[in-house]
mmCIF file of C-alpha atoms and ligand atoms in Angstrom:
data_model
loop_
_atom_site.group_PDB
_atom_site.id
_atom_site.type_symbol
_atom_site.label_atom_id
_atom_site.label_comp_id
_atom_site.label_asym_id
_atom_site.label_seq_id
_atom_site.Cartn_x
_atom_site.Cartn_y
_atom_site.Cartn_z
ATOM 1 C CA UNK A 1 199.922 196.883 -112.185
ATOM 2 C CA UNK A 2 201.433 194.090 -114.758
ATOM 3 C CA UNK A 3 205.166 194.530 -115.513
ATOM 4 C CA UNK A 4 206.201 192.249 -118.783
ATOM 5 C CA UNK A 5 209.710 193.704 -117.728
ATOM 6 C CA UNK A 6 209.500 191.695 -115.084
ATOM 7 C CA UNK A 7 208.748 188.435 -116.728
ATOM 8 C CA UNK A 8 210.739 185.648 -118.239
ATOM 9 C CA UNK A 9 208.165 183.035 -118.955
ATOM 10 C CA UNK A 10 204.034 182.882 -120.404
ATOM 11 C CA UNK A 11 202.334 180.123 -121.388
ATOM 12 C CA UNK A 12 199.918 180.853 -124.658
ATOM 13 C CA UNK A 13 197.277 178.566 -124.320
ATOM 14 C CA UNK A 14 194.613 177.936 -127.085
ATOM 15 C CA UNK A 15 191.259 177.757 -125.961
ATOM 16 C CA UNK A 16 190.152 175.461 -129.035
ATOM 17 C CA UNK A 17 192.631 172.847 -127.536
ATOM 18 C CA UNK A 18 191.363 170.417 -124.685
ATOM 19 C CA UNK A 19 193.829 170.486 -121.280
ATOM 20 C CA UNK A 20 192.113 168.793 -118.211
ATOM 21 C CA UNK A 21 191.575 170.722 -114.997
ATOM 22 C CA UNK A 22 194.762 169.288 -113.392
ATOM 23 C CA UNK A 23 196.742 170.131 -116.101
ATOM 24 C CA UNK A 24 195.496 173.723 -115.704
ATOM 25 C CA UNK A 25 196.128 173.661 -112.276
ATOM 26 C CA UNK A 26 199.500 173.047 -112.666
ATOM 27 C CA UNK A 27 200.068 175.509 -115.203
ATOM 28 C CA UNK A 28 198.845 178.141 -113.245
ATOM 29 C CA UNK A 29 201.114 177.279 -110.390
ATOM 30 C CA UNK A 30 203.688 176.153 -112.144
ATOM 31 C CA UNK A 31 205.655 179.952 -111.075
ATOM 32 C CA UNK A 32 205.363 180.786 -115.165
ATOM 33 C CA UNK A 33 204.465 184.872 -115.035
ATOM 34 C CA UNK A 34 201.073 184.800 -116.989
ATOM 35 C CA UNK A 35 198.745 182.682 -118.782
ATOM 36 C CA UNK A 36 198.083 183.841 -122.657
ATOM 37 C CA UNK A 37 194.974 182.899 -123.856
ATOM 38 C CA UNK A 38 195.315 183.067 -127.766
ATOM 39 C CA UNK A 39 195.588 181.388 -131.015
ATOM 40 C CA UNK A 40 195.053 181.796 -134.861
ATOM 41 C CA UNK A 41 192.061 179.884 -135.680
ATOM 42 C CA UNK A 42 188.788 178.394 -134.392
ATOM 43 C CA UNK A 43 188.290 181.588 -131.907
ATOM 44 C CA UNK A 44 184.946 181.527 -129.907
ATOM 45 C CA UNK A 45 184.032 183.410 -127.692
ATOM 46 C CA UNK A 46 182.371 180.504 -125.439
ATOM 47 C CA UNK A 47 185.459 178.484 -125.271
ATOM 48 C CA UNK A 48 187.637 182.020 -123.982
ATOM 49 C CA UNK A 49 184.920 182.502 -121.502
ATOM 50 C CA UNK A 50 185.603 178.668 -120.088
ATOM 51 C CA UNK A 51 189.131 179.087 -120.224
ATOM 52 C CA UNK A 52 189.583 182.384 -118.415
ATOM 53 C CA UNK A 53 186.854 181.606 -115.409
ATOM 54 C CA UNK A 54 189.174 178.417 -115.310
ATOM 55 C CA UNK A 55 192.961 180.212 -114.694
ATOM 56 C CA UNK A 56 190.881 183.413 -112.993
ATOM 57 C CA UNK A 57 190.990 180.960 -110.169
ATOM 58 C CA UNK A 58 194.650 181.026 -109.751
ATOM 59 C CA UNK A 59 196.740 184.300 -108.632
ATOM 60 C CA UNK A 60 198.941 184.307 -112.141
ATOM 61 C CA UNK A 61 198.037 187.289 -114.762
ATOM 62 C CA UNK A 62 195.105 185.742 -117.367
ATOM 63 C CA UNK A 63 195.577 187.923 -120.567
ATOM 64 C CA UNK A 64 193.835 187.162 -123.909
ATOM 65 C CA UNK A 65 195.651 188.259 -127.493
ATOM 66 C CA UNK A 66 193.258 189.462 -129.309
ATOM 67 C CA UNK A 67 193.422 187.252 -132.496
ATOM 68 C CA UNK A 68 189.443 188.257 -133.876
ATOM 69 C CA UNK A 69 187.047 190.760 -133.014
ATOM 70 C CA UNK A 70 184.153 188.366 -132.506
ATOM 71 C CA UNK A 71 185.695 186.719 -129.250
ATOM 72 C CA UNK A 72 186.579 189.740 -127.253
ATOM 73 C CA UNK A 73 185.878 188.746 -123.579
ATOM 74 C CA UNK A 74 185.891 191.551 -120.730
ATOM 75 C CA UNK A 75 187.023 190.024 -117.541
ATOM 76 C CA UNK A 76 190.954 189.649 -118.397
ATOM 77 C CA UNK A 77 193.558 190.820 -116.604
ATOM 78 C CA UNK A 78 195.080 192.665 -119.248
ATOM 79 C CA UNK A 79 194.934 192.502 -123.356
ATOM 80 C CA UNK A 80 197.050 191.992 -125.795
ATOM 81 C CA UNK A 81 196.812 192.988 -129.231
ATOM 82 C CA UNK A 82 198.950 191.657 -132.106
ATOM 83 C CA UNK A 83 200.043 193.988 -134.717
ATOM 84 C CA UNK A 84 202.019 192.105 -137.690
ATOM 85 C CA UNK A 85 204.903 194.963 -138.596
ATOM 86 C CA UNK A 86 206.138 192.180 -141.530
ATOM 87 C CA UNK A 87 202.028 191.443 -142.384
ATOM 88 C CA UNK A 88 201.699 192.284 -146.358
ATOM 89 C CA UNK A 89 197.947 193.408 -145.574
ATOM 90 C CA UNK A 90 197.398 196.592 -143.630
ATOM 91 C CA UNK A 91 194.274 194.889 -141.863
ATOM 92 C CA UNK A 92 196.700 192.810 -139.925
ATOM 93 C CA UNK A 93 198.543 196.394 -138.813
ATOM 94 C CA UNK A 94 195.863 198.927 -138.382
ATOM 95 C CA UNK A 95 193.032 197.745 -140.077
ATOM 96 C CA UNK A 96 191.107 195.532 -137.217
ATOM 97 C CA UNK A 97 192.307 197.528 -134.471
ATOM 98 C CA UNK A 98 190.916 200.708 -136.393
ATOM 99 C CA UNK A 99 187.413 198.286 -136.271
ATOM 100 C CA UNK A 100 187.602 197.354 -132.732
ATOM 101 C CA UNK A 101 188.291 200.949 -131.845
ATOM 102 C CA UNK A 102 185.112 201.883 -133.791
ATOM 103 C CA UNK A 103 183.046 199.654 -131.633
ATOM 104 C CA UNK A 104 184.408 199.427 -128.502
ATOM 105 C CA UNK A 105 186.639 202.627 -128.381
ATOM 106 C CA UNK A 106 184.757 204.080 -125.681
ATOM 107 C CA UNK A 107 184.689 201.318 -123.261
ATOM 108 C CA UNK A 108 188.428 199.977 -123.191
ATOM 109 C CA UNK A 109 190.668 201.279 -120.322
ATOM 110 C CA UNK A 110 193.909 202.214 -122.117
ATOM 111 C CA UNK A 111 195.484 200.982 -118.915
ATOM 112 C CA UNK A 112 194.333 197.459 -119.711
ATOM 113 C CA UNK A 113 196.218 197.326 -123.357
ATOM 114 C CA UNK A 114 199.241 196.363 -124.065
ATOM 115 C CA UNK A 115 200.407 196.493 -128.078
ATOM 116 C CA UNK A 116 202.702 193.856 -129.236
ATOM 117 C CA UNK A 117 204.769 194.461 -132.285
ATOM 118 C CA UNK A 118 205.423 190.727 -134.161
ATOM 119 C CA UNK A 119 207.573 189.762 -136.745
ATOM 120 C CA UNK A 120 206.378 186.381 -137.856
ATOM 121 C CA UNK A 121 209.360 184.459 -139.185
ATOM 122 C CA UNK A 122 208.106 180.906 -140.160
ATOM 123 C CA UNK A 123 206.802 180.985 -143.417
ATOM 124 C CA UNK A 124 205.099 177.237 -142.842
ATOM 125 C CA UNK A 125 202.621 178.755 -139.293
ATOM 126 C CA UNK A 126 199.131 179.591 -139.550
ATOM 127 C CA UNK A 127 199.811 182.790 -138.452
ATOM 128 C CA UNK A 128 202.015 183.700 -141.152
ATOM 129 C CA UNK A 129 199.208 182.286 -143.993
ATOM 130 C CA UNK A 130 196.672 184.248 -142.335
ATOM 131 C CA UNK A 131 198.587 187.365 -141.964
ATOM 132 C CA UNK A 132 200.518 187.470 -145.472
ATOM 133 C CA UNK A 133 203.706 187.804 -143.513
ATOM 134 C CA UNK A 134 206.532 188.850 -145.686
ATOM 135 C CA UNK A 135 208.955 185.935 -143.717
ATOM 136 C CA UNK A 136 212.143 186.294 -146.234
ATOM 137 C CA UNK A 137 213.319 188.327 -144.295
ATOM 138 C CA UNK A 138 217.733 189.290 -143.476
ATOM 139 C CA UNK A 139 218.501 189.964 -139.861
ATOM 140 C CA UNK A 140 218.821 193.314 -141.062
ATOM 141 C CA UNK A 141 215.405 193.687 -141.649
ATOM 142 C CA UNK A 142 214.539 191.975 -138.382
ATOM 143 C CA UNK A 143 216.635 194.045 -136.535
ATOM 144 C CA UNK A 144 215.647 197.269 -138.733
ATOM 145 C CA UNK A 145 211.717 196.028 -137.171
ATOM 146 C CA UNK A 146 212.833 195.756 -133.345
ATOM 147 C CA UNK A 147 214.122 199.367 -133.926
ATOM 148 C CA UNK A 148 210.653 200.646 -135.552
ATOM 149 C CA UNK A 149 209.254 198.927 -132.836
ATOM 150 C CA UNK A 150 211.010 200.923 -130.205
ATOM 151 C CA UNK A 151 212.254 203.876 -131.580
ATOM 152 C CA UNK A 152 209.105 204.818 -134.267
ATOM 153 C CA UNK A 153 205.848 203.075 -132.198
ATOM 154 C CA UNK A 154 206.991 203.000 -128.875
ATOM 155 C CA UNK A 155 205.955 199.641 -128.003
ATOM 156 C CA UNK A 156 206.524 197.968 -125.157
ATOM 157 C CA UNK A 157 206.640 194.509 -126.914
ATOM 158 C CA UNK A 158 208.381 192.929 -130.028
ATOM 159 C CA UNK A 159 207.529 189.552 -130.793
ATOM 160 C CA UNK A 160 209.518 187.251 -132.424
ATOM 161 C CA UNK A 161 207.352 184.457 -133.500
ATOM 162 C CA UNK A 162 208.242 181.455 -135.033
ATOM 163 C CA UNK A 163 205.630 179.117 -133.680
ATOM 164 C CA UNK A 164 205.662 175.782 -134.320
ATOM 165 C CA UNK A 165 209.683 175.768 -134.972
ATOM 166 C CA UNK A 166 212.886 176.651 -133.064
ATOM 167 C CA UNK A 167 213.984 179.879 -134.242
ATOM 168 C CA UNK A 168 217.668 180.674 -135.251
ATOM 169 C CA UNK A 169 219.352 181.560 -131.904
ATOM 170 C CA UNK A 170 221.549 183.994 -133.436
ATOM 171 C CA UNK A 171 218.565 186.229 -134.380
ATOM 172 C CA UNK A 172 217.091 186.307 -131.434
ATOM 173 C CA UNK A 173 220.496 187.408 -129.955
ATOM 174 C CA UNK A 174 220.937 190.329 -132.216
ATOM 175 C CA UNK A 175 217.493 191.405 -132.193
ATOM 176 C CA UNK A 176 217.960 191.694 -128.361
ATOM 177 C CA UNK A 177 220.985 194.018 -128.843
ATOM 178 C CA UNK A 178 219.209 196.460 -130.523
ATOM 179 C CA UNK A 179 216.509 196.875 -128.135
ATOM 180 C CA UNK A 180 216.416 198.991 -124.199
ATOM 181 C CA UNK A 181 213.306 199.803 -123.598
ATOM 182 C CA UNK A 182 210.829 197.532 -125.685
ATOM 183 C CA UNK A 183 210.590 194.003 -124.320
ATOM 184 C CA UNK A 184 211.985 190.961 -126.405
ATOM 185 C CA UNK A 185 208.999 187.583 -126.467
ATOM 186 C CA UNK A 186 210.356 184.578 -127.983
ATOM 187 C CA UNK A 187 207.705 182.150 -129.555
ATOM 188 C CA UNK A 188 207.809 179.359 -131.377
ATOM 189 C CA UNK A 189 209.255 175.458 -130.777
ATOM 190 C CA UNK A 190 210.224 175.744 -127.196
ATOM 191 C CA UNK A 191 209.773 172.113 -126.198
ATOM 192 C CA UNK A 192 212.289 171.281 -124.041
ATOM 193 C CA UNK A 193 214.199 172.384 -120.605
ATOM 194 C CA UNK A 194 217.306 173.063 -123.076
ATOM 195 C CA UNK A 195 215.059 174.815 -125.606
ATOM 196 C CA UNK A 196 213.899 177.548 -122.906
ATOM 197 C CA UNK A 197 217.445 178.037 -121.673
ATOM 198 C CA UNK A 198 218.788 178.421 -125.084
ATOM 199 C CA UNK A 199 216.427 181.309 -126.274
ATOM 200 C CA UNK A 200 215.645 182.665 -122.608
ATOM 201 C CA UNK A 201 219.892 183.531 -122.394
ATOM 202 C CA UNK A 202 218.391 186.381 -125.283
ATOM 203 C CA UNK A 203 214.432 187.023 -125.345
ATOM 204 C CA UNK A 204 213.388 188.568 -122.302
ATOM 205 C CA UNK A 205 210.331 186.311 -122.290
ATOM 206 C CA UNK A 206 209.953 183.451 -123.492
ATOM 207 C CA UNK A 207 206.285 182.338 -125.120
ATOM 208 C CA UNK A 208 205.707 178.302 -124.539
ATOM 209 C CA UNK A 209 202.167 176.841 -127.037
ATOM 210 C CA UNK A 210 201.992 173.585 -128.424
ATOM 211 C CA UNK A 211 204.083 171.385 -126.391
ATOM 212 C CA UNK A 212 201.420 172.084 -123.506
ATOM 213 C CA UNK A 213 199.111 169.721 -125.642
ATOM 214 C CA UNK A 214 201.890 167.408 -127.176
ATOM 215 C CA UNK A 215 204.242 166.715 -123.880
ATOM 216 C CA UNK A 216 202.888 168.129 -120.800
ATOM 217 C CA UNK A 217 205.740 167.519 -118.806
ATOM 218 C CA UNK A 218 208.069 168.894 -120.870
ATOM 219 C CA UNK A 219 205.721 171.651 -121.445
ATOM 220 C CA UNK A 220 206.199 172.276 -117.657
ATOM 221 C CA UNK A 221 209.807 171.471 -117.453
ATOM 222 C CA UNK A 222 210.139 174.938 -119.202
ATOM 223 C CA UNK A 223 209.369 177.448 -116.437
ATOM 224 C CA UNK A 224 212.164 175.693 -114.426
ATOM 225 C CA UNK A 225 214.781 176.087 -117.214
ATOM 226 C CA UNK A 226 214.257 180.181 -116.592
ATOM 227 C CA UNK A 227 213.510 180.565 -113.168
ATOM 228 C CA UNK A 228 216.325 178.737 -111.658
HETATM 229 C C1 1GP B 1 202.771 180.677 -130.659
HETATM 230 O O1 1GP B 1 204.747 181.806 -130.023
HETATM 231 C C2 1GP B 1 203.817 180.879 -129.609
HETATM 232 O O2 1GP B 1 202.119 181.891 -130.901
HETATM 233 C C3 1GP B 1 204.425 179.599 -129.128
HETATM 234 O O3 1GP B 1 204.893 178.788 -130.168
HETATM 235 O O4 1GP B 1 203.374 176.825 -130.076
HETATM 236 O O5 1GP B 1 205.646 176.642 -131.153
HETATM 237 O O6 1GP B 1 205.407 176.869 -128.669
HETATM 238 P P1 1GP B 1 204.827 177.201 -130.009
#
């Protein structure tokens, strides 16, 4: 029902952070293709529930990434679930989906899961503390990742995530050469119209956080920069 090789643009929004109802609004019609409701820290399950009965009222895809066990919310459009292929600790690749198989195995719809493969490549994010990301990484390695991705797991997503700072163009250009039938998300430092049309000529989609909360307009200023 939900093609992500269809879409260019997602805003990741973290239900810890406040937005007003306006703000939301506009979000949701601002023509992005889905609203991501994730983040690394402070997950609870009250504030997701908020959040999604606030975008559910809109047409555009509401998907949670699954960051913690604890605040898994039914209702979504669709899920997400991280798995860190550079993460130094095997929880962060198997272990907690292995867990949240064990308890709620039997009543997911594999229909409503989508896997993301991420490379975390900013040593200085949360996500990459939490994790133990091994970030010193060559685009060899990068590239050798998007190809595990596709060719070894079969996943339709590889994540490039450098949240918090603009990646290295180049990367993200090479990675995308390697790839055909997994789809390339861009994260991390997209605050500007020229940001998103830098990184959106190479990631298939591009993933827009932070700048929601630090320069709205900007924030929205993105979606036009890739659907022109
Ligand atoms: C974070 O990739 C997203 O998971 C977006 O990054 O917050 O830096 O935009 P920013």
């Amino acid at each position: 029902m939900y093609d992500v090789t269809e879409w260019k643009h997602v805003f990741k929004l973290d239900p810890h952070k406040e937005i007003t109802d306006e703000q939301l609004e506009q979000l949701c019609e601002s023509g992005t293709d889905a609203i991501l409701i994730g983040g690394s820290d402070h997950i609870a399950e009250d504030d997701v529930l908020r959040l999604m009965s606030k975008v559910r009222r809109f047409l555009v895809p509401c998907i949670l990434e699954i960051s913690t066990i604890e605040a898994i919310v039914p209702g979504f459009d669709l899920y997400f679930i991280p798995t860190v292929l550079n993460s130094c600790d095997r929880k962060w690749i198997v272990g907690l989906h292995q867990e949240a198989m064990k308890e709620y195995g039997e009543l997911i719809s594999p229909e409503d899961i989508i896997v993301e493969g991420y490379c975390i490549l900013n040593y200085d994010c949360k996500a990459a503390a939490l994790t133990n990301a091994d970030t010193a990484l060559e685009l060899e390695d990068i590239k050798a990742y998007a190809r595990m991705a596709e060719h070894l797991f079969h996943l339709p997503i590889f994540y490039l995530e450098y949240s918090g700072m603009f990646g290295d163009v180049e990367i993200v250009k090479q990675t995308k050469a390697v790839l055909n039938n997994t789809t390339l998300f861009y994260g991390g430092g997209i605050t500007s119209y020229e940001a998103a049309v830098k990184m959106s000529e190479h990631a298939d989609v591009i993933v827009v956080g932070n700048v929601i909360y630090d320069d709205f307009k900007k924030a929205l200023q993105t979606v036009k920069a890739v659907k022109k």
